[in-house]
C-alpha atoms as one frame of an Amber mdcrd trajectory, in Angstrom:
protein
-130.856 -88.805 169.786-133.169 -88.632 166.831-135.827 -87.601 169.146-134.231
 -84.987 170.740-135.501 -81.252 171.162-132.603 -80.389 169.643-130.473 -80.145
 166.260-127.623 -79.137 165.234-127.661 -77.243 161.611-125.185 -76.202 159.231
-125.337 -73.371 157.068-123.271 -73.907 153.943-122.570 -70.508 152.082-120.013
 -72.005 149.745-119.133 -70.847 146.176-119.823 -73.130 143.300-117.498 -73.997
 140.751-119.365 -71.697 138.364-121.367 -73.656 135.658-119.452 -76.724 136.780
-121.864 -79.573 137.647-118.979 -82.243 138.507-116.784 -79.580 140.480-119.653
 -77.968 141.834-120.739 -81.316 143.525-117.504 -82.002 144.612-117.284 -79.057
 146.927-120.798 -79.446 148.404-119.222 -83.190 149.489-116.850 -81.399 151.074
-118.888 -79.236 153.072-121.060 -82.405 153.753-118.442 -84.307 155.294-117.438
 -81.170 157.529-120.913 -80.814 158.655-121.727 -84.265 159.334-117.976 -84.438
 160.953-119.022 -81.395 163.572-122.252 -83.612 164.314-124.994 -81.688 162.480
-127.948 -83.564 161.694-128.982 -81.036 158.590-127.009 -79.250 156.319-128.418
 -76.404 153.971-126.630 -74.764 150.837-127.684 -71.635 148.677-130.131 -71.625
 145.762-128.700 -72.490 142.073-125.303 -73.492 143.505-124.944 -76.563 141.139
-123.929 -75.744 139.101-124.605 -71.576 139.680-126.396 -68.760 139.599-127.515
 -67.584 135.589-125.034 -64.032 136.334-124.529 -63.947 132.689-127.939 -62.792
 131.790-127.988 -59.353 133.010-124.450 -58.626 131.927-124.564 -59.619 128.265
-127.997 -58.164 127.006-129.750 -61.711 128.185-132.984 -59.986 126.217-132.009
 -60.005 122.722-133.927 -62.451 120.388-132.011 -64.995 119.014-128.573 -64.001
 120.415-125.912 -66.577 119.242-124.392 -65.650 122.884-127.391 -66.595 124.889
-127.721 -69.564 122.480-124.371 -70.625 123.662-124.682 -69.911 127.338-127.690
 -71.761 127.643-126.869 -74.583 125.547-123.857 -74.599 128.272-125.962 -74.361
 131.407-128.481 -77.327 130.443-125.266 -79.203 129.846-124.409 -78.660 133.118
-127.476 -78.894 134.655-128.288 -81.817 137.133-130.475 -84.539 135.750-132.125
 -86.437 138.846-132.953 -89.317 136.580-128.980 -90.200 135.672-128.010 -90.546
 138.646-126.149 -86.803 139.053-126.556 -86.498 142.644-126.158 -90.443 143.618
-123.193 -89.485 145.387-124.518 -87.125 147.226-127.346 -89.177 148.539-124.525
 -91.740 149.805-123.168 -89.498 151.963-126.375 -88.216 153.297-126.944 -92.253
 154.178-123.478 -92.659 155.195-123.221 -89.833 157.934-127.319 -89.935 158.564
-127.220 -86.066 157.666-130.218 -84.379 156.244-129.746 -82.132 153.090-131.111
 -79.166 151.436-129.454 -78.410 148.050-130.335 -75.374 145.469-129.979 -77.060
 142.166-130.607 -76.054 137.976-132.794 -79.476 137.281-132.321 -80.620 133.557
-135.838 -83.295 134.441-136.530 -85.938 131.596-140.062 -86.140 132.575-140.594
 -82.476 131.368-138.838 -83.124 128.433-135.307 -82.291 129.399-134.857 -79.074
 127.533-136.063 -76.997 130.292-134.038 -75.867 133.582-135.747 -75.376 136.738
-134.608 -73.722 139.891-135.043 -76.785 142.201-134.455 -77.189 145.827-134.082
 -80.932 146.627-134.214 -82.522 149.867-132.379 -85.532 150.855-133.204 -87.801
 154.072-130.789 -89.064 156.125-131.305 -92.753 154.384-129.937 -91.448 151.598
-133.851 -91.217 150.108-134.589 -87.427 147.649-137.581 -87.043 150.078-138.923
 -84.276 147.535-137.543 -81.845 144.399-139.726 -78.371 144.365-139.226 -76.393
 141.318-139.677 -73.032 142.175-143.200 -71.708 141.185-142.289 -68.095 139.500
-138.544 -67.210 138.412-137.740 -63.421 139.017-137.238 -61.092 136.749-134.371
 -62.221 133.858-134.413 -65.587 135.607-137.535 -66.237 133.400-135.778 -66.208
 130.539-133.406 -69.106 131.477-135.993 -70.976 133.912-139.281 -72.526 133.498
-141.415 -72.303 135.927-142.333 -74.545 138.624-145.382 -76.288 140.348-147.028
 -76.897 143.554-145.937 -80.618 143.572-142.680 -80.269 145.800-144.039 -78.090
 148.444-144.369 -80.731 151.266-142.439 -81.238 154.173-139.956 -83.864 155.993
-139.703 -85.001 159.850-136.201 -84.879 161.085-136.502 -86.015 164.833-139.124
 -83.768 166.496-139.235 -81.333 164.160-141.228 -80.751 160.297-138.761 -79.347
 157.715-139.690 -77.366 154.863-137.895 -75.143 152.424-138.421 -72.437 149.819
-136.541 -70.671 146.890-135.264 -67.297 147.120-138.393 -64.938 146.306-140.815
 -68.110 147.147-140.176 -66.656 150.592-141.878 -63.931 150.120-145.142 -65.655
 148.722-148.047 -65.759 151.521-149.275 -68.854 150.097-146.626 -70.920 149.484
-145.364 -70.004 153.096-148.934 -70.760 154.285-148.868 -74.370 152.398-146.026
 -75.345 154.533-147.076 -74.149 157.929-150.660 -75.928 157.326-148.739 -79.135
 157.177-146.924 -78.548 160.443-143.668 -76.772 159.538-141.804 -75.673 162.738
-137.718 -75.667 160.869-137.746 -73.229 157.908-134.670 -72.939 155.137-134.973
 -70.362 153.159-132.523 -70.323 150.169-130.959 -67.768 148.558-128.369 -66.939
 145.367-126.656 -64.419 147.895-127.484 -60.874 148.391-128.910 -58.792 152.134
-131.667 -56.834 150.392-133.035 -60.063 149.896-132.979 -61.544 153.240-132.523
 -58.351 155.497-135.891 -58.792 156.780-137.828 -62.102 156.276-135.605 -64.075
 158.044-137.293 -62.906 161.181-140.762 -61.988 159.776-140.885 -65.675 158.901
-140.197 -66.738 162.027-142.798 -64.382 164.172-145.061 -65.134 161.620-144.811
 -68.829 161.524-143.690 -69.489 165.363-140.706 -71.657 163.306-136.680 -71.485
 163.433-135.583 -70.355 160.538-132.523 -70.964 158.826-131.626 -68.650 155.954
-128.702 -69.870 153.775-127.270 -67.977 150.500-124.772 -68.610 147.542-120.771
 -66.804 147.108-119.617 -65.775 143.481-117.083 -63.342 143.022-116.169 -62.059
 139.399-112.789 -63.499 139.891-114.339 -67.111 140.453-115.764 -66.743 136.441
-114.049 -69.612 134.581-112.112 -68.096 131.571-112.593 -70.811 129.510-116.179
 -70.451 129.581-117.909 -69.232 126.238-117.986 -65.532 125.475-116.104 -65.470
 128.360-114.501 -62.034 127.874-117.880 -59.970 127.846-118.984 -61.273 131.363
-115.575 -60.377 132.524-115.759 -56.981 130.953-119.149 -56.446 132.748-118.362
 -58.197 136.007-116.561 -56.894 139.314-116.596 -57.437 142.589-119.009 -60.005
 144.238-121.872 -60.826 142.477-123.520 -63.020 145.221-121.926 -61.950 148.826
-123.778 -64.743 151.162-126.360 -61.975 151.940-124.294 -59.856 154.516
């Protein structure tokens, strides 16, 4: 019932296809249509996943000026980046309307109304109608994510009803921000997501502190990449690899 005191949520912690917008999207359908086929009524994914997390950066000296290999990586990225305006995630709002399924998707945003030469670390959310309810670009990038994203604003931090409960949702380190936690509680938050690139000594803790704090369920939902899952036709391919083992985003276990 949509005004039942209770929903069913789905926690997504899929890999993308890295720096794949097309494949990337194709893989969160999938995990839509699972989710909406075991009747949940929201389904969250990680930060960044389409089309991934900027790994490169700290293994290929993401720092130095004028790097032909950054030039190339980023050039790559905003390619691949998801531009709201064209239509990118059209299909993904028509399965949202088509199974009446909430979403909360971590996406790189290539916007035209900022230009389109910047990418922002945006989490969009997507009402069962098939409506983007809002896009909030996160407010401060961490660390070496500032030199690949710009930062954010203010503008997206609202939140959505989804039968008796007020959804919100924050980026990664955003989580840890008094105020930007504060300026969703003040407008009634009681259903938290709190999305993540993948990693437990980011979400060890706040998961729970958010909740006593906020009196809210919290869902906390992270990103997969494993070295193996780096595309070898990707450019300068071979130095990531060389630099790369293991998992670099492990769903925050």
């Amino acid at each position: 019932s949509p005004m039942s005191d209770r929903l069913r949520l789905a926690f997504a912690q899929i890999k993308p296809v890295w720096l794949n917008r097309e494949q990337s999207l194709a893989r969160v359908a999938e995990a839509i249509e699972e989710a909406a086929a075991q009747g949940a009524a929201l389904v969250a994914f990680g930060e960044a996943l389409v089309p991934g997390y900027p790994f490169w950066v700290e293994r290929t000296e993401g720092a130095r000026f004028e790097d032909p290999i950054q030039k190339d990586f980023y050039a790559h990225y905003l390619d691949q980046a998801v531009c709201i305006e064209q239509d990118h995630l059209a299909g993904i709002c028509a399965l949202a309307a088509r199974y009446r399924i909430a979403i909360v998707l971590g996406i790189i945003e290539r916007p035209l109304d900022r230009g389109g030469h910047s990418a922002y670390c945006s989490r969009v959310y997507i009402e069962p109608d098939g409506r983007i309810g809002s896009v909030h670009r996160k407010l401060v990038p961490t660390h070496e994510e500032r030199l690949v994203w710009a930062p954010g604003d203010g503008h997206g931090l609202v939140v959505h009803g989804l039968g008796k409960f007020t959804v919100g949702a924050l980026n990664c380190w955003e989580n840890w921000m008094p105020l930007t936690r504060a300026a969703l509680y003040a407008q009634g938050e009681d259903l938290h997501v709190a999305l993540w690139p993948g990693g437990a000594h980011n979400t060890a803790e706040i998961t729970r502190f958010i909740a006593k704090e906020s009196r809210s369920y919290v869902l906390s939902v992270s990103g997969l990449m494993h070295a193996d899952d780096i595309n070898p036709t990707l450019p300068h391919c071979d130095q990531l690899i060389a630099n790369s083992s293991g998992w670099l985003a492990n769903g925050g276990y």
